[in-house]
CSV table of C-alpha atoms in Angstrom, one decimal:
chain,number,residue,atom,x,y,z
A,1,MET,CA,96.4,99.4,99.1
A,2,ILE,CA,96.2,99.1,95.4
A,3,GLU,CA,97.6,102.1,93.6
A,4,THR,CA,98.8,100.6,90.3
A,5,ILE,CA,97.7,97.5,88.4
A,6,VAL,CA,100.6,95.8,86.5
A,7,VAL,CA,100.0,93.2,83.8
A,8,PRO,CA,103.1,91.4,82.5
A,9,LEU,CA,102.6,90.2,79.0
A,10,ASP,CA,104.7,87.9,76.7
A,11,GLY,CA,102.8,88.5,73.5
A,12,SER,CA,100.6,85.4,73.8
A,13,PRO,CA,96.8,85.2,73.9
A,14,LEU,CA,97.1,83.1,77.1
A,15,ALA,CA,99.0,85.8,79.0
A,16,GLU,CA,96.4,88.3,77.7
A,17,GLU,CA,93.7,86.5,79.5
A,18,ALA,CA,94.6,88.6,82.5
A,19,LEU,CA,93.6,91.8,80.8
A,20,PRO,CA,89.8,91.9,81.2
A,21,THR,CA,90.1,91.5,85.0
A,22,ALA,CA,93.0,94.0,85.3
A,23,ARG,CA,91.1,96.5,83.2
A,24,ALA,CA,87.9,96.1,85.3
A,25,ILE,CA,89.9,96.6,88.6
A,26,ALA,CA,91.6,99.6,87.1
A,27,GLY,CA,88.3,101.1,86.1
A,28,ARG,CA,86.5,100.4,89.4
A,29,THR,CA,89.4,101.6,91.6
A,30,GLY,CA,90.4,104.5,89.4
A,31,LYS,CA,94.0,103.4,89.5
A,32,PRO,CA,96.4,103.3,86.5
A,33,LEU,CA,96.8,100.2,84.4
A,34,ARG,CA,100.4,99.4,83.3
A,35,LEU,CA,101.3,96.8,80.7
A,36,VAL,CA,104.8,95.5,80.8
A,37,ARG,CA,106.9,93.2,78.6
A,38,VAL,CA,110.3,91.8,79.4
A,39,ILE,CA,112.8,91.0,76.6
A,40,ALA,CA,116.4,89.9,76.6
A,41,PRO,CA,119.0,92.6,77.0
A,42,SER,CA,120.7,91.3,73.9
A,43,ALA,CA,117.5,91.7,71.8
A,44,LEU,CA,118.0,93.7,68.6
A,45,ALA,CA,116.5,97.1,68.2
A,46,ALA,CA,113.8,95.7,66.0
A,47,ALA,CA,112.7,93.3,68.8
A,48,ARG,CA,112.5,96.2,71.2
A,49,ASP,CA,110.4,98.2,68.7
A,50,GLU,CA,108.1,95.2,68.2
A,51,ALA,CA,107.6,94.9,72.0
A,52,GLU,CA,106.8,98.6,72.3
A,53,ASP,CA,104.4,98.4,69.3
A,54,TYR,CA,102.7,95.4,70.8
A,55,LEU,CA,102.2,97.1,74.1
A,56,ARG,CA,100.9,100.3,72.6
A,57,ALA,CA,98.4,98.4,70.4
A,58,THR,CA,97.2,96.4,73.3
A,59,ALA,CA,96.8,99.5,75.4
A,60,GLU,CA,94.7,101.1,72.7
A,61,GLN,CA,92.4,98.1,72.5
A,62,LEU,CA,91.9,98.5,76.3
A,63,GLY,CA,91.0,102.2,76.0
A,64,GLY,CA,94.3,103.4,77.4
A,65,ALA,CA,97.1,102.1,79.6
A,66,GLU,CA,100.7,102.9,80.5
A,67,THR,CA,103.3,100.7,78.8
A,68,THR,CA,106.9,99.7,79.7
A,69,VAL,CA,109.5,97.4,78.2
A,70,TRP,CA,112.0,96.0,80.6
A,71,LEU,CA,115.3,94.3,79.7
A,72,GLY,CA,116.5,91.2,81.6
A,73,ASP,CA,115.3,88.1,83.2
A,74,PRO,CA,111.4,88.1,83.3
A,75,ALA,CA,110.9,87.2,86.9
A,76,GLU,CA,113.7,89.4,88.2
A,77,GLN,CA,112.6,92.4,86.2
A,78,ILE,CA,108.9,92.0,87.2
A,79,VAL,CA,109.9,91.7,90.9
A,80,GLU,CA,112.2,94.7,90.7
A,81,GLY,CA,109.6,96.7,88.8
A,82,LEU,CA,106.9,95.9,91.3
A,83,SER,CA,109.1,96.8,94.2
A,84,LYS,CA,109.7,100.3,92.8
A,85,LEU,CA,106.0,101.0,92.2
A,86,PRO,CA,104.2,102.1,95.4
A,87,GLY,CA,101.0,100.1,95.9
A,88,ALA,CA,101.6,97.9,92.8
A,89,MET,CA,99.5,94.8,92.3
A,90,ALA,CA,100.4,92.3,89.5
A,91,VAL,CA,97.7,90.5,87.5
A,92,MET,CA,99.0,87.4,85.7
A,93,THR,CA,97.7,84.2,84.1
A,94,THR,CA,99.2,81.0,85.3
A,95,HIS,CA,100.2,79.9,81.8
A,96,GLY,CA,101.8,81.7,78.9
A,97,ARG,CA,103.3,80.6,75.6
A,98,THR,CA,105.4,77.5,75.5
A,99,GLY,CA,109.2,77.6,75.5
A,100,ILE,CA,111.5,80.0,77.3
A,101,GLY,CA,108.9,82.7,77.4
A,102,ARG,CA,106.2,80.7,79.2
A,103,TRP,CA,104.7,82.1,82.4
A,104,ILE,CA,103.5,79.2,84.4
A,105,PHE,CA,102.9,78.7,88.1
A,106,GLY,CA,106.2,77.2,89.3
A,107,SER,CA,108.2,79.5,87.0
A,108,VAL,CA,107.9,83.2,86.5
A,109,ALA,CA,104.6,83.7,88.4
A,110,ASP,CA,105.9,81.4,91.2
A,111,ARG,CA,109.0,83.5,91.6
A,112,VAL,CA,107.1,86.7,91.6
A,113,VAL,CA,104.7,85.5,94.3
A,114,HIS,CA,107.6,84.1,96.4
A,115,ALA,CA,109.4,87.4,96.2
A,116,GLY,CA,106.6,88.9,98.3
A,117,VAL,CA,107.1,92.5,97.1
A,118,ALA,CA,103.5,93.0,96.0
A,119,PRO,CA,100.1,91.3,95.9
A,120,VAL,CA,99.7,89.0,92.8
A,121,LEU,CA,96.4,88.1,91.3
A,122,LEU,CA,96.6,84.8,89.5
A,123,ILE,CA,94.0,83.8,86.9
A,124,ARG,CA,94.1,80.2,85.8
A,125,SER,CA,94.3,80.0,82.0
A,126,GLY,CA,91.2,78.7,80.3
A,127,ASN,CA,88.8,79.9,83.0
A,128,PRO,CA,86.6,83.0,82.4
A,129,ALA,CA,88.3,86.1,83.8
A,130,PRO,CA,85.8,88.0,86.0
A,131,THR,CA,85.1,91.6,85.2
A,132,VAL,CA,82.5,92.1,87.9
A,133,LEU,CA,83.2,91.0,91.5
A,134,ARG,CA,80.1,90.3,93.6
A,135,GLN,CA,81.4,87.8,96.1
A,136,ILE,CA,84.9,87.9,97.5
A,137,MET,CA,86.1,85.1,99.8
A,138,VAL,CA,88.8,85.8,102.4
A,139,PRO,CA,90.1,82.7,104.2
A,140,LEU,CA,91.3,83.5,107.7
A,141,ASP,CA,92.9,81.3,110.4
A,142,GLY,CA,92.7,83.6,113.4
A,143,SER,CA,96.2,85.1,113.0
A,144,ALA,CA,97.2,88.7,112.3
A,145,LEU,CA,99.3,87.4,109.4
A,146,SER,CA,96.3,85.9,107.7
A,147,GLU,CA,94.5,89.2,108.1
A,148,THR,CA,97.0,91.0,105.9
A,149,ALA,CA,94.7,90.0,103.1
A,150,LEU,CA,91.9,92.1,104.5
A,151,PRO,CA,92.9,95.6,103.3
A,152,LEU,CA,93.0,94.4,99.7
A,153,ALA,CA,89.7,92.6,100.0
A,154,GLU,CA,88.1,95.6,101.6
A,155,GLN,CA,89.3,98.0,98.9
A,156,LEU,CA,88.0,95.7,96.1
A,157,ALA,CA,84.7,95.1,98.0
A,158,HIS,CA,84.2,98.8,98.4
A,159,ASP,CA,85.0,99.6,94.8
A,160,PHE,CA,82.9,96.8,93.3
A,161,ASN,CA,80.1,97.0,96.0
A,162,ALA,CA,80.8,93.3,96.6
A,163,THR,CA,80.1,91.1,99.6
A,164,LEU,CA,83.0,89.7,101.6
A,165,GLU,CA,82.7,86.1,102.7
A,166,LEU,CA,85.0,85.5,105.7
A,167,VAL,CA,85.8,81.8,106.0
A,168,ARG,CA,87.6,79.7,108.6
A,169,VAL,CA,88.2,76.0,108.3
A,170,VAL,CA,88.4,73.9,111.4
A,171,GLU,CA,90.5,70.8,110.7
A,172,THR,CA,88.6,68.2,112.5
A,173,SER,CA,90.8,65.5,111.1
A,174,ALA,CA,93.7,66.9,113.1
A,175,MET,CA,91.6,66.5,116.3
A,176,TYR,CA,91.0,62.9,115.5
A,177,GLY,CA,94.7,62.6,115.0
A,178,MET,CA,95.2,63.6,118.6
A,179,PHE,CA,94.1,60.1,119.5
A,180,GLY,CA,96.7,58.6,117.0
A,181,SER,CA,95.7,55.1,115.8
A,182,ASP,CA,93.8,54.4,119.0
A,183,TYR,CA,90.3,54.1,117.6
A,184,GLY,CA,89.3,52.6,120.9
A,185,ALA,CA,90.1,55.8,122.7
A,186,ILE,CA,87.9,57.7,120.2
A,187,ALA,CA,85.1,55.3,120.7
A,188,ALA,CA,85.4,55.5,124.4
A,189,ALA,CA,85.3,59.3,124.6
A,190,PRO,CA,83.0,60.4,121.7
A,191,GLU,CA,81.4,63.1,123.9
A,192,ALA,CA,84.8,64.6,124.8
A,193,LEU,CA,85.8,64.7,121.1
A,194,GLN,CA,82.5,66.2,120.1
A,195,GLN,CA,82.8,68.8,122.9
A,196,LEU,CA,86.3,69.7,121.7
A,197,ILE,CA,85.0,70.2,118.1
A,198,GLU,CA,82.1,72.3,119.3
A,199,GLU,CA,84.4,74.5,121.3
A,200,VAL,CA,86.8,75.1,118.5
A,201,VAL,CA,83.9,75.8,116.1
A,202,ALA,CA,82.3,78.2,118.5
A,203,ASP,CA,85.7,80.0,118.9
A,204,ALA,CA,86.1,80.2,115.1
A,205,ASN,CA,82.6,81.7,114.8
A,206,GLY,CA,83.3,84.2,117.5
A,207,TYR,CA,86.5,85.3,115.8
A,208,LEU,CA,84.9,85.7,112.4
A,209,ASP,CA,81.9,87.5,113.8
A,210,GLY,CA,84.3,90.0,115.4
A,211,VAL,CA,86.1,90.6,112.1
A,212,ALA,CA,82.8,90.9,110.3
A,213,ALA,CA,81.6,93.5,112.8
A,214,ARG,CA,84.6,95.7,112.2
A,215,LEU,CA,84.1,95.5,108.4
A,216,LYS,CA,80.4,96.3,108.8
A,217,GLU,CA,81.3,99.4,110.8
A,218,ARG,CA,83.2,100.6,107.8
A,219,GLY,CA,80.1,100.2,105.6
A,220,LEU,CA,80.9,96.9,104.0
A,221,THR,CA,78.7,93.8,103.7
A,222,ALA,CA,80.3,90.7,105.3
A,223,GLY,CA,79.2,87.2,105.8
A,224,THR,CA,80.9,84.4,107.8
A,225,ALA,CA,81.2,80.7,107.5
A,226,VAL,CA,83.0,78.1,109.6
A,227,LEU,CA,83.8,74.9,107.7
A,228,GLU,CA,85.1,71.5,108.9
A,229,GLY,CA,87.6,69.3,107.1
A,230,LEU,CA,90.7,69.8,105.0
A,231,ILE,CA,91.4,73.4,104.3
A,232,ALA,CA,91.9,73.5,100.5
A,233,ASP,CA,89.1,71.1,99.9
A,234,GLN,CA,86.6,73.0,102.0
A,235,LEU,CA,87.6,76.4,100.6
A,236,LEU,CA,87.3,75.2,97.0
A,237,ALA,CA,83.9,73.6,97.7
A,238,PHE,CA,82.6,76.7,99.4
A,239,GLY,CA,83.9,78.8,96.5
A,240,ARG,CA,81.8,76.8,94.0
A,241,ARG,CA,78.7,76.7,96.2
A,242,GLN,CA,78.7,80.4,96.8
A,243,ARG,CA,79.8,81.4,93.3
A,244,ILE,CA,82.8,83.2,94.6
A,245,ASP,CA,84.3,85.6,92.0
A,246,LEU,CA,87.6,86.1,93.7
A,247,ILE,CA,89.6,84.6,96.6
A,248,VAL,CA,91.9,86.9,98.5
A,249,MET,CA,94.3,85.2,100.9
A,250,ALA,CA,97.5,85.8,102.7
A,251,THR,CA,100.6,83.7,101.8
A,252,ARG,CA,101.3,83.1,105.4
A,253,GLY,CA,99.2,82.4,108.5
A,254,ARG,CA,99.7,81.1,112.0
A,255,ALA,CA,102.1,78.2,112.6
A,256,GLY,CA,100.7,74.7,113.0
A,257,VAL,CA,98.4,72.5,111.0
A,258,SER,CA,96.0,75.4,110.2
A,259,ARG,CA,98.5,77.7,108.6
A,260,LEU,CA,97.9,79.2,105.2
A,261,VAL,CA,101.2,78.6,103.5
A,262,LEU,CA,102.2,79.3,99.9
A,263,GLY,CA,103.2,75.9,98.4
A,264,SER,CA,100.5,74.2,100.4
A,265,VAL,CA,97.0,75.6,100.7
A,266,ALA,CA,97.4,78.4,98.2
A,267,GLU,CA,99.1,76.2,95.6
A,268,GLN,CA,96.3,73.6,96.0
A,269,MET,CA,93.7,76.3,95.6
A,270,LEU,CA,95.3,77.4,92.3
A,271,ARG,CA,96.1,74.0,91.0
A,272,LEU,CA,92.7,72.5,91.7
A,273,GLY,CA,90.4,75.5,91.7
A,274,ASP,CA,88.9,77.6,88.9
A,275,ARG,CA,88.6,80.9,90.9
A,276,PRO,CA,91.1,83.8,90.6
A,277,LEU,CA,93.4,83.9,93.6
A,278,LEU,CA,94.8,87.2,94.9
A,279,LEU,CA,97.8,86.4,97.1
A,280,ALA,CA,98.8,89.1,99.7
A,281,PRO,CA,102.4,88.9,101.1
A,282,PRO,CA,102.7,89.1,104.9
A,283,ARG,CA,104.1,92.6,104.7
A,284,GLN,CA,104.8,95.2,102.1
A,285,PRO,CA,108.4,96.3,101.8
A,286,GLU,CA,109.2,100.0,101.3
A,287,PRO,CA,109.5,100.9,97.7
A,288,ALA,CA,113.1,100.9,96.5
A,289,GLY,CA,114.8,104.2,95.6
């Protein structure tokens, strides 16, 4: 569960694009907002003072926030800091200023996500950062690992009074692939293939209905949708159609072609999409210390 919202900043307007969403989540959840900046251990005292002054000024503009300056490698310090804060969630943009200090997916943000010590909400630079969450999408693949995203989604849905949209994608292309390049076999058995697809879709609907029922018992509003096609493409299209404000998904799912894997589906969602993406690690390690 979210207990602290951490926003790493590098002093750039691009990195600051994460602030409106972070402040909104802190306000709705009633959890503290912490602004952090990482500088080199060799930085002069004046640079450290500048970093502290910048964070304090930014906190004042937000109406209040905790501030911390860390010394060291940005990714290492952010990961270590998150691991020591129970219930921490990082909110970051996927771009920062150019040069050594940049925070771009594939660099600092990438390393923080891969460390898996805390959930990370990634906001693609240049897209409006949401301050109200009305529709939250949770992609699921039927596995317990993919459901590790549900507690985060539930908390935010409760605090924002948002609707949860549970989505599962049936990869029909993989079913056609079972026939290999033998198009004659597909043509000879269209009914069998169609029956297989219908059974898988029915199974997916049953699974989502079961998850939605549990959520509704806890007072949440939850819809379901089973899509057919390529996972990332279908999720992105659904997000646009339904005007999804936030996507919450696990970085790992079940093995096989339908898995939700960071570097695959999640990366495509971030690279090609325009919706904020909250990535939940498969398990939360115990806080250090």
